[in-house]
mmCIF file of C-alpha atoms in Angstrom:
data_model
loop_
_atom_site.group_PDB
_atom_site.id
_atom_site.type_symbol
_atom_site.label_atom_id
_atom_site.label_comp_id
_atom_site.label_asym_id
_atom_site.label_seq_id
_atom_site.Cartn_x
_atom_site.Cartn_y
_atom_site.Cartn_z
ATOM 1 C CA MET F 1 17.909 90.003 133.296
ATOM 2 C CA LEU F 2 18.788 92.209 130.247
ATOM 3 C CA LEU F 3 19.040 89.782 127.575
ATOM 4 C CA LEU F 4 15.929 87.594 128.510
ATOM 5 C CA SER F 5 13.697 91.140 128.588
ATOM 6 C CA LEU F 6 14.446 91.335 125.230
ATOM 7 C CA ALA F 7 14.193 87.692 124.617
ATOM 8 C CA THR F 8 10.730 87.820 125.642
ATOM 9 C CA LEU F 9 9.622 90.980 123.567
ATOM 10 C CA LEU F 10 11.362 89.396 120.483
ATOM 11 C CA THR F 11 9.066 86.528 121.472
ATOM 12 C CA TYR F 12 5.393 88.722 121.702
ATOM 13 C CA LEU F 13 6.784 90.673 118.618
ATOM 14 C CA SER F 14 7.396 87.108 116.594
ATOM 15 C CA THR F 15 4.077 85.302 118.114
ATOM 16 C CA ALA F 16 2.070 88.502 117.356
ATOM 17 C CA ILE F 17 3.453 88.886 113.798
ATOM 18 C CA ASN F 18 2.346 85.018 113.105
ATOM 19 C CA ALA F 19 -0.833 84.707 114.846
ATOM 20 C CA ALA F 20 -3.335 85.046 112.130
ATOM 21 C CA GLN F 21 -5.705 87.667 112.163
ATOM 22 C CA TYR F 22 -9.918 87.337 111.806
ATOM 23 C CA ASP F 23 -11.640 88.168 108.945
ATOM 24 C CA GLU F 24 -14.850 87.934 109.347
ATOM 25 C CA THR F 25 -15.885 88.402 105.635
ATOM 26 C CA LEU F 26 -14.475 85.163 105.319
ATOM 27 C CA SER F 27 -16.536 83.934 108.411
ATOM 28 C CA PHE F 28 -19.290 84.977 106.989
ATOM 29 C CA LYS F 29 -18.265 83.142 103.494
ATOM 30 C CA ALA F 30 -17.948 79.923 105.558
ATOM 31 C CA TYR F 31 -20.892 80.657 107.670
ATOM 32 C CA MET F 32 -22.967 80.461 104.286
ATOM 33 C CA LEU F 33 -21.866 77.346 102.664
ATOM 34 C CA THR F 34 -21.873 75.486 106.452
ATOM 35 C CA ALA F 35 -25.984 76.675 105.971
ATOM 36 C CA ALA F 36 -25.972 75.604 102.431
ATOM 37 C CA ALA F 37 -25.081 71.520 103.842
ATOM 38 C CA TYR F 38 -28.216 71.783 105.724
ATOM 39 C CA THR F 39 -30.326 71.924 101.753
ATOM 40 C CA ASP F 40 -30.267 67.970 101.853
ATOM 41 C CA ASN F 41 -28.193 67.947 99.049
ATOM 42 C CA ASN F 42 -30.281 70.226 97.757
ATOM 43 C CA LEU F 43 -27.563 71.238 94.508
ATOM 44 C CA ASN F 44 -29.258 73.986 92.794
ATOM 45 C CA MET F 45 -29.340 75.846 96.547
ATOM 46 C CA ILE F 46 -25.641 75.091 97.930
ATOM 47 C CA GLN F 47 -25.247 75.884 94.523
ATOM 48 C CA THR F 48 -27.329 79.853 94.545
ATOM 49 C CA CYS F 49 -25.200 80.360 98.416
ATOM 50 C CA VAL F 50 -21.963 80.033 97.011
ATOM 51 C CA ASP F 51 -22.851 82.728 94.460
ATOM 52 C CA LYS F 52 -23.497 84.612 97.074
ATOM 53 C CA ALA F 53 -20.616 84.212 98.996
ATOM 54 C CA TYR F 54 -18.636 84.689 96.037
ATOM 55 C CA PRO F 55 -20.006 87.075 94.107
ATOM 56 C CA SER F 56 -18.213 87.109 90.756
ATOM 57 C CA ALA F 57 -20.218 83.507 89.643
ATOM 58 C CA ASN F 58 -20.384 84.375 86.451
ATOM 59 C CA SER F 59 -16.483 83.904 86.188
ATOM 60 C CA ILE F 60 -15.761 81.309 88.480
ATOM 61 C CA LYS F 61 -15.807 77.618 86.827
ATOM 62 C CA TYR F 62 -17.037 75.228 89.203
ATOM 63 C CA SER F 63 -14.991 71.717 89.310
ATOM 64 C CA GLN F 64 -18.029 70.111 91.093
ATOM 65 C CA ILE F 65 -20.618 70.870 93.329
ATOM 66 C CA SER F 66 -21.531 68.225 95.551
ATOM 67 C CA GLY F 67 -23.833 67.692 99.466
ATOM 68 C CA SER F 68 -23.383 64.302 100.094
ATOM 69 C CA SER F 69 -25.093 62.086 103.185
ATOM 70 C CA TYR F 70 -22.310 59.362 104.903
ATOM 71 C CA ASP F 71 -22.238 56.819 106.929
ATOM 72 C CA CYS F 72 -20.069 58.344 110.002
ATOM 73 C CA ASP F 73 -20.618 56.404 112.927
ATOM 74 C CA VAL F 74 -20.245 51.942 112.690
ATOM 75 C CA ILE F 75 -21.756 51.488 115.806
ATOM 76 C CA ASN F 76 -24.531 53.433 115.792
ATOM 77 C CA SER F 77 -25.272 54.322 111.998
ATOM 78 C CA ASP F 78 -25.207 57.993 111.650
ATOM 79 C CA LYS F 79 -25.439 59.998 108.692
ATOM 80 C CA CYS F 80 -22.937 62.935 108.291
ATOM 81 C CA THR F 81 -24.152 65.313 105.294
ATOM 82 C CA GLY F 82 -20.862 67.140 103.940
ATOM 83 C CA ILE F 83 -20.392 69.624 101.043
ATOM 84 C CA TYR F 84 -17.563 69.590 98.377
ATOM 85 C CA VAL F 85 -17.150 73.233 96.532
ATOM 86 C CA THR F 86 -14.268 73.107 94.220
ATOM 87 C CA LEU F 87 -13.207 77.201 92.386
ATOM 88 C CA GLU F 88 -10.665 76.809 90.172
ATOM 89 C CA SER F 89 -10.711 79.837 89.729
ATOM 90 C CA TYR F 90 -10.085 80.891 93.062
ATOM 91 C CA ASN F 91 -8.282 77.900 93.234
ATOM 92 C CA THR F 92 -9.594 76.786 96.197
ATOM 93 C CA THR F 93 -11.885 74.318 97.615
ATOM 94 C CA ILE F 94 -14.722 74.362 100.104
ATOM 95 C CA ILE F 95 -15.482 71.419 102.209
ATOM 96 C CA ALA F 96 -18.434 71.922 105.129
ATOM 97 C CA PHE F 97 -20.274 70.036 107.459
ATOM 98 C CA ARG F 98 -24.069 70.610 108.738
ATOM 99 C CA GLY F 99 -24.842 69.626 112.578
ATOM 100 C CA THR F 100 -26.450 67.202 114.354
ATOM 101 C CA GLU F 101 -29.003 65.103 111.497
ATOM 102 C CA LYS F 102 -31.379 63.791 114.391
ATOM 103 C CA PHE F 103 -31.649 64.054 118.100
ATOM 104 C CA ASP F 104 -30.863 60.039 118.846
ATOM 105 C CA GLN F 105 -27.976 61.317 116.964
ATOM 106 C CA TYR F 106 -26.903 63.820 119.949
ATOM 107 C CA LEU F 107 -27.967 61.762 122.633
ATOM 108 C CA GLU F 108 -24.896 59.196 120.926
ATOM 109 C CA GLN F 109 -22.652 62.230 121.542
ATOM 110 C CA LEU F 110 -23.747 62.458 124.868
ATOM 111 C CA LYS F 111 -23.810 59.600 125.835
ATOM 112 C CA ALA F 112 -19.593 59.203 124.461
ATOM 113 C CA SER F 113 -18.589 62.189 126.503
ATOM 114 C CA PHE F 114 -19.517 60.221 129.497
ATOM 115 C CA GLN F 115 -17.142 57.467 128.354
ATOM 116 C CA ASN F 116 -13.651 57.189 128.847
ATOM 117 C CA PRO F 117 -12.306 59.374 126.044
ATOM 118 C CA GLN F 118 -9.099 57.776 123.503
ATOM 119 C CA ASP F 119 -5.859 58.426 122.414
ATOM 120 C CA TYR F 120 -5.330 60.653 119.175
ATOM 121 C CA THR F 121 -2.787 59.474 117.636
ATOM 122 C CA GLU F 122 -0.293 60.345 114.155
ATOM 123 C CA SER F 123 2.088 58.230 113.492
ATOM 124 C CA GLY F 124 2.346 56.479 116.623
ATOM 125 C CA VAL F 125 2.677 59.737 118.976
ATOM 126 C CA ALA F 126 -0.524 60.572 121.046
ATOM 127 C CA HIS F 127 -1.787 63.977 121.272
ATOM 128 C CA GLY F 128 -3.763 63.963 124.065
ATOM 129 C CA LYS F 129 -7.884 62.603 124.384
ATOM 130 C CA ILE F 130 -10.763 62.700 121.897
ATOM 131 C CA SER F 131 -14.078 61.815 122.596
ATOM 132 C CA SER F 132 -14.698 58.688 120.838
ATOM 133 C CA TYR F 133 -17.721 59.339 118.648
ATOM 134 C CA TYR F 134 -15.950 62.317 117.335
ATOM 135 C CA LEU F 135 -12.808 60.072 116.565
ATOM 136 C CA ARG F 136 -15.018 57.886 114.552
ATOM 137 C CA ALA F 137 -16.691 60.388 112.932
ATOM 138 C CA GLY F 138 -13.527 61.802 111.522
ATOM 139 C CA ASP F 139 -12.310 58.335 110.609
ATOM 140 C CA MET F 140 -15.346 57.990 108.653
ATOM 141 C CA THR F 141 -16.379 61.106 106.622
ATOM 142 C CA TYR F 142 -12.638 61.073 105.381
ATOM 143 C CA ASP F 143 -13.399 57.616 104.231
ATOM 144 C CA ASN F 144 -16.671 57.523 103.802
ATOM 145 C CA PHE F 145 -16.624 61.140 102.027
ATOM 146 C CA LEU F 146 -13.963 63.193 101.466
ATOM 147 C CA SER F 147 -12.263 60.310 99.552
ATOM 148 C CA ALA F 148 -14.188 59.865 97.061
ATOM 149 C CA SER F 149 -14.655 63.617 96.285
ATOM 150 C CA ILE F 150 -10.761 63.851 96.262
ATOM 151 C CA ALA F 151 -10.627 60.888 93.602
ATOM 152 C CA ALA F 152 -12.699 62.880 91.236
ATOM 153 C CA ASN F 153 -12.032 66.749 91.888
ATOM 154 C CA PRO F 154 -8.359 66.644 93.466
ATOM 155 C CA LEU F 155 -8.036 69.438 96.164
ATOM 156 C CA GLN F 156 -7.064 72.947 95.007
ATOM 157 C CA GLN F 157 -3.432 74.469 96.628
ATOM 158 C CA ASN F 158 -6.300 76.946 99.232
ATOM 159 C CA ILE F 159 -8.781 74.807 101.517
ATOM 160 C CA ILE F 160 -11.507 76.195 103.159
ATOM 161 C CA ILE F 161 -12.805 74.315 105.865
ATOM 162 C CA THR F 162 -16.078 74.670 107.830
ATOM 163 C CA GLY F 163 -19.051 73.516 109.718
ATOM 164 C CA HIS F 164 -21.674 73.746 112.291
ATOM 165 C CA SER F 165 -22.104 71.670 115.537
ATOM 166 C CA LEU F 166 -20.948 68.866 115.028
ATOM 167 C CA GLY F 167 -19.974 69.628 111.665
ATOM 168 C CA GLY F 168 -17.693 71.914 113.566
ATOM 169 C CA ALA F 169 -16.107 68.944 115.280
ATOM 170 C CA LEU F 170 -15.857 67.181 111.894
ATOM 171 C CA ALA F 171 -14.151 70.429 110.167
ATOM 172 C CA ILE F 172 -10.940 69.857 113.191
ATOM 173 C CA MET F 173 -10.692 66.600 111.963
ATOM 174 C CA THR F 174 -11.104 66.881 108.527
ATOM 175 C CA GLY F 175 -8.384 70.002 109.028
ATOM 176 C CA LEU F 176 -6.223 67.590 110.522
ATOM 177 C CA ASN F 177 -6.696 65.035 108.585
ATOM 178 C CA LEU F 178 -5.623 66.599 105.257
ATOM 179 C CA LEU F 179 -2.269 67.432 107.207
ATOM 180 C CA LYS F 180 -1.961 64.019 108.074
ATOM 181 C CA ARG F 181 -1.813 62.960 104.727
ATOM 182 C CA ASN F 182 0.296 66.014 103.705
ATOM 183 C CA LEU F 183 -2.754 67.124 100.974
ATOM 184 C CA VAL F 184 -2.296 70.490 102.026
ATOM 185 C CA LEU F 185 0.693 73.054 103.613
ATOM 186 C CA PRO F 186 -0.270 74.565 106.411
ATOM 187 C CA ASP F 187 -0.240 77.838 105.552
ATOM 188 C CA ASN F 188 -3.112 77.037 103.174
ATOM 189 C CA LEU F 189 -5.309 75.453 104.955
ATOM 190 C CA LYS F 190 -8.312 77.652 106.978
ATOM 191 C CA VAL F 191 -10.730 76.166 109.688
ATOM 192 C CA ILE F 192 -13.904 77.956 110.675
ATOM 193 C CA THR F 193 -16.605 76.286 113.200
ATOM 194 C CA PHE F 194 -19.596 77.826 114.472
ATOM 195 C CA GLY F 195 -21.287 77.012 118.009
ATOM 196 C CA GLU F 196 -18.626 73.785 117.827
ATOM 197 C CA PRO F 197 -18.643 71.865 121.080
ATOM 198 C CA ARG F 198 -15.422 70.179 123.165
ATOM 199 C CA ILE F 199 -13.780 67.254 121.176
ATOM 200 C CA GLY F 200 -10.886 66.624 122.954
ATOM 201 C CA ASP F 201 -8.803 67.425 126.371
ATOM 202 C CA TYR F 202 -6.118 69.714 126.849
ATOM 203 C CA GLU F 203 -3.222 68.290 125.401
ATOM 204 C CA PHE F 204 -5.067 67.699 122.168
ATOM 205 C CA ALA F 205 -6.650 71.237 122.261
ATOM 206 C CA GLN F 206 -2.863 72.140 121.952
ATOM 207 C CA TYR F 207 -1.666 69.636 119.074
ATOM 208 C CA VAL F 208 -4.586 71.278 117.398
ATOM 209 C CA GLN F 209 -3.859 74.374 117.744
ATOM 210 C CA SER F 210 0.196 73.910 116.639
ATOM 211 C CA ARG F 211 -1.521 72.441 113.388
ATOM 212 C CA LEU F 212 -4.023 74.786 112.300
ATOM 213 C CA ASN F 213 -2.340 77.977 111.862
ATOM 214 C CA TYR F 214 -5.728 79.589 110.831
ATOM 215 C CA LEU F 215 -8.287 78.367 113.557
ATOM 216 C CA PHE F 216 -11.117 80.203 114.533
ATOM 217 C CA ARG F 217 -14.360 79.105 116.432
ATOM 218 C CA VAL F 218 -16.801 81.553 116.426
ATOM 219 C CA VAL F 219 -19.750 81.181 119.445
ATOM 220 C CA HIS F 220 -22.635 83.213 120.252
ATOM 221 C CA TYR F 221 -22.674 84.670 123.303
ATOM 222 C CA HIS F 222 -24.912 81.816 125.394
ATOM 223 C CA ASP F 223 -25.067 79.625 122.783
ATOM 224 C CA ILE F 224 -25.452 76.185 125.040
ATOM 225 C CA ILE F 225 -23.511 73.236 122.131
ATOM 226 C CA PRO F 226 -19.987 74.668 123.149
ATOM 227 C CA HIS F 227 -20.148 73.928 126.012
ATOM 228 C CA PHE F 228 -20.430 70.557 126.177
ATOM 229 C CA PRO F 229 -19.707 67.963 127.415
ATOM 230 C CA ALA F 230 -19.217 70.087 130.564
ATOM 231 C CA CYS F 231 -15.513 70.997 131.652
ATOM 232 C CA THR F 232 -14.278 70.697 135.097
ATOM 233 C CA SER F 233 -14.608 74.112 136.498
ATOM 234 C CA ASN F 234 -11.768 76.069 138.676
ATOM 235 C CA GLY F 235 -13.795 78.304 139.539
ATOM 236 C CA ASN F 236 -12.404 80.891 136.211
ATOM 237 C CA GLY F 237 -12.478 78.231 133.182
ATOM 238 C CA CYS F 238 -11.980 74.789 133.271
ATOM 239 C CA LYS F 239 -9.223 72.712 134.096
ATOM 240 C CA GLU F 240 -5.922 71.582 132.014
ATOM 241 C CA ILE F 241 -6.623 67.690 133.259
ATOM 242 C CA PRO F 242 -5.822 65.323 130.485
ATOM 243 C CA SER F 243 -8.568 63.072 129.498
ATOM 244 C CA GLU F 244 -11.242 65.803 131.150
ATOM 245 C CA PRO F 245 -12.842 68.330 127.949
ATOM 246 C CA TYR F 246 -10.915 71.824 126.960
ATOM 247 C CA HIS F 247 -11.882 73.791 123.677
ATOM 248 C CA HIS F 248 -8.816 74.316 121.706
ATOM 249 C CA SER F 249 -8.657 78.483 120.688
ATOM 250 C CA THR F 250 -9.072 80.985 119.197
ATOM 251 C CA GLU F 251 -12.702 81.647 120.227
ATOM 252 C CA ILE F 252 -13.784 85.101 118.910
ATOM 253 C CA TRP F 253 -17.339 85.365 120.953
ATOM 254 C CA TYR F 254 -20.287 87.438 119.145
ATOM 255 C CA GLY F 255 -21.262 88.947 122.676
ATOM 256 C CA SER F 256 -24.687 90.705 121.870
ATOM 257 C CA GLU F 257 -27.418 88.346 123.528
ATOM 258 C CA LYS F 258 -30.301 87.960 120.787
ATOM 259 C CA THR F 259 -28.942 89.234 117.649
ATOM 260 C CA MET F 260 -25.647 88.385 116.486
ATOM 261 C CA LYS F 261 -24.746 91.634 114.950
ATOM 262 C CA LYS F 262 -22.010 91.490 112.375
ATOM 263 C CA GLY F 263 -18.366 93.658 113.866
ATOM 264 C CA GLU F 264 -19.835 93.614 117.701
ATOM 265 C CA TYR F 265 -17.261 90.579 118.662
ATOM 266 C CA GLN F 266 -14.663 90.153 120.861
ATOM 267 C CA VAL F 267 -11.402 87.819 120.012
ATOM 268 C CA CYS F 268 -10.800 85.634 123.164
ATOM 269 C CA ASP F 269 -6.809 84.337 124.077
ATOM 270 C CA THR F 270 -5.059 82.935 120.780
ATOM 271 C CA ASN F 271 -3.192 80.132 123.790
ATOM 272 C CA ASN F 272 -6.423 79.999 125.584
ATOM 273 C CA GLY F 273 -9.222 78.122 124.262
ATOM 274 C CA GLU F 274 -11.239 78.175 127.523
ATOM 275 C CA ASP F 275 -10.967 82.199 128.026
ATOM 276 C CA PRO F 276 -13.169 83.436 131.041
ATOM 277 C CA ASN F 277 -13.297 86.658 129.903
ATOM 278 C CA CYS F 278 -15.532 84.992 126.962
ATOM 279 C CA SER F 279 -18.059 82.443 126.848
ATOM 280 C CA ASP F 280 -17.226 80.457 129.426
ATOM 281 C CA LYS F 281 -17.814 83.846 131.952
ATOM 282 C CA ASP F 282 -21.471 83.758 132.125
ATOM 283 C CA THR F 283 -23.067 80.006 132.064
ATOM 284 C CA ASP F 284 -25.551 79.539 134.787
ATOM 285 C CA VAL F 285 -28.436 77.784 134.815
ATOM 286 C CA GLY F 286 -30.616 80.935 134.080
ATOM 287 C CA ASN F 287 -28.324 81.858 130.781
ATOM 288 C CA THR F 288 -27.973 77.975 129.925
ATOM 289 C CA LEU F 289 -31.756 77.540 129.521
ATOM 290 C CA GLY F 290 -32.799 80.940 128.082
ATOM 291 C CA ALA F 291 -30.049 80.426 125.553
ATOM 292 C CA LEU F 292 -31.519 77.463 124.778
ATOM 293 C CA PHE F 293 -35.232 78.284 124.297
ATOM 294 C CA GLN F 294 -34.128 82.071 122.325
ATOM 295 C CA ASN F 295 -32.386 78.263 119.732
ATOM 296 C CA GLN F 296 -28.861 80.331 119.442
ATOM 297 C CA HIS F 297 -27.291 77.607 118.933
ATOM 298 C CA MET F 298 -29.115 78.208 115.417
ATOM 299 C CA GLU F 299 -28.812 81.961 114.995
ATOM 300 C CA TYR F 300 -25.697 83.269 113.679
ATOM 301 C CA PHE F 301 -24.923 86.079 111.660
ATOM 302 C CA GLY F 302 -28.786 87.146 112.531
ATOM 303 C CA ASP F 303 -30.565 83.736 110.827
ATOM 304 C CA ASP F 304 -31.387 80.810 111.752
ATOM 305 C CA ILE F 305 -28.206 78.412 109.559
ATOM 306 C CA GLN F 306 -30.496 75.372 108.694
ATOM 307 C CA LYS F 307 -33.654 78.309 107.507
ATOM 308 C CA PHE F 308 -30.885 80.671 105.722
ATOM 309 C CA GLY F 309 -29.584 77.457 104.428
ATOM 310 C CA GLU F 310 -32.573 76.507 102.634
ATOM 311 C CA ARG F 311 -33.452 79.959 101.658
ATOM 312 C CA GLY F 312 -30.532 79.610 99.367
ATOM 313 C CA CYS F 313 -28.093 82.122 101.781
ATOM 314 C CA LYS F 314 -30.842 84.504 101.621
ATOM 315 C CA SER F 315 -31.671 86.481 104.921
ATOM 316 C CA SER F 316 -35.230 86.489 106.103
ATOM 317 C CA ALA F 317 -35.038 90.247 105.950
ATOM 318 C CA SER F 318 -34.914 90.051 102.443
ATOM 319 C CA GLN F 319 -37.313 87.358 102.399
ATOM 320 C CA MET F 320 -39.950 90.150 104.376
ATOM 321 C CA PHE F 321 -38.751 92.842 101.624
ATOM 322 C CA SER F 322 -39.385 90.696 98.794
ATOM 323 C CA LEU F 323 -43.194 88.810 99.854
ATOM 324 C CA LEU F 324 -43.696 92.919 100.663
ATOM 325 C CA PHE F 325 -42.475 94.009 96.937
ATOM 326 C CA LEU F 326 -44.517 91.237 95.670
ATOM 327 C CA ALA F 327 -47.633 91.487 97.480
ATOM 328 C CA ILE F 328 -47.058 95.882 96.122
ATOM 329 C CA THR F 329 -47.396 94.306 92.955
ATOM 330 C CA MET F 330 -50.230 92.544 92.991
ATOM 331 C CA CYS F 331 -52.497 95.168 94.241
ATOM 332 C CA GLN F 332 -50.441 97.625 91.564
ATOM 333 C CA LEU F 333 -51.743 95.196 89.419
ATOM 334 C CA LEU F 334 -55.205 94.449 90.458
ATOM 335 C CA TYR F 335 -55.990 98.489 90.773
ATOM 336 C CA LYS F 336 -54.905 98.757 87.302
ATOM 337 C CA TYR F 337 -57.136 95.626 85.628
ATOM 338 C CA LEU F 338 -60.196 96.273 88.424
#
């Protein structure tokens, strides 16, 4: 009994030591690069966001900053958008994806969630079920975007992959694709997503957790998309049923109702992506509709992610200050010369 207890304790300590720690500073950098993917491939705005994420930009050699809209669903001719940034001075490659580009694309994702999911296989071995839409999109992302980007600018030692909404699903699939092709070591890969939907079942979620050592799924309060497609509830979370949707861990839940505030987050169960004490605990219809009208899916770290990217990762507060400063300056000039 004592030996069993000691073994259990050692296992727990080993898990605690080896578990990745959430880094909010890195998460915000990832958020800025994800926002940059919303700029319609505006390289100036993308570079501005990169400069803000990595302030020592003047000393950084950029091998390439590229943005690309590419075919990501052969059945529906949908487009996805990603950016590929190589920071040689940091020995880092950053790959970021924006969310759904049009409402029809969202409907196709919804439609696929009601169809039979497909096996996710590696080396002929199945590792659970995954939505057919995300499986196709992940494969086409590698074929139509990443393969050419990597050929032009080889991956650096460290890789950060990030994305919002649909882009979060693409980030997961991209991480798996790079590992499957032995293009990155697991300890050199970090994946951070924002408002990511459920993309596969429980077995697939467990496999994702086993492959991606540094993996965090950031959720803002009652953001509706992380609860899409709906899982089969057990009254206190989701049932672990084959082919039924189930999230991977580790959820980072920011429980602030309207504005997501830095530092105010909860690290959820590292082994269970459907922690009933995090965003799953309060998903009634009223809260869901409220979150929809408050646009919590788009608002992360206090800004609408698309508008934030289109402003060159300049916060709305900073923009207001700049406009106020400009107005005061103009008034001073008018007062002086009139």
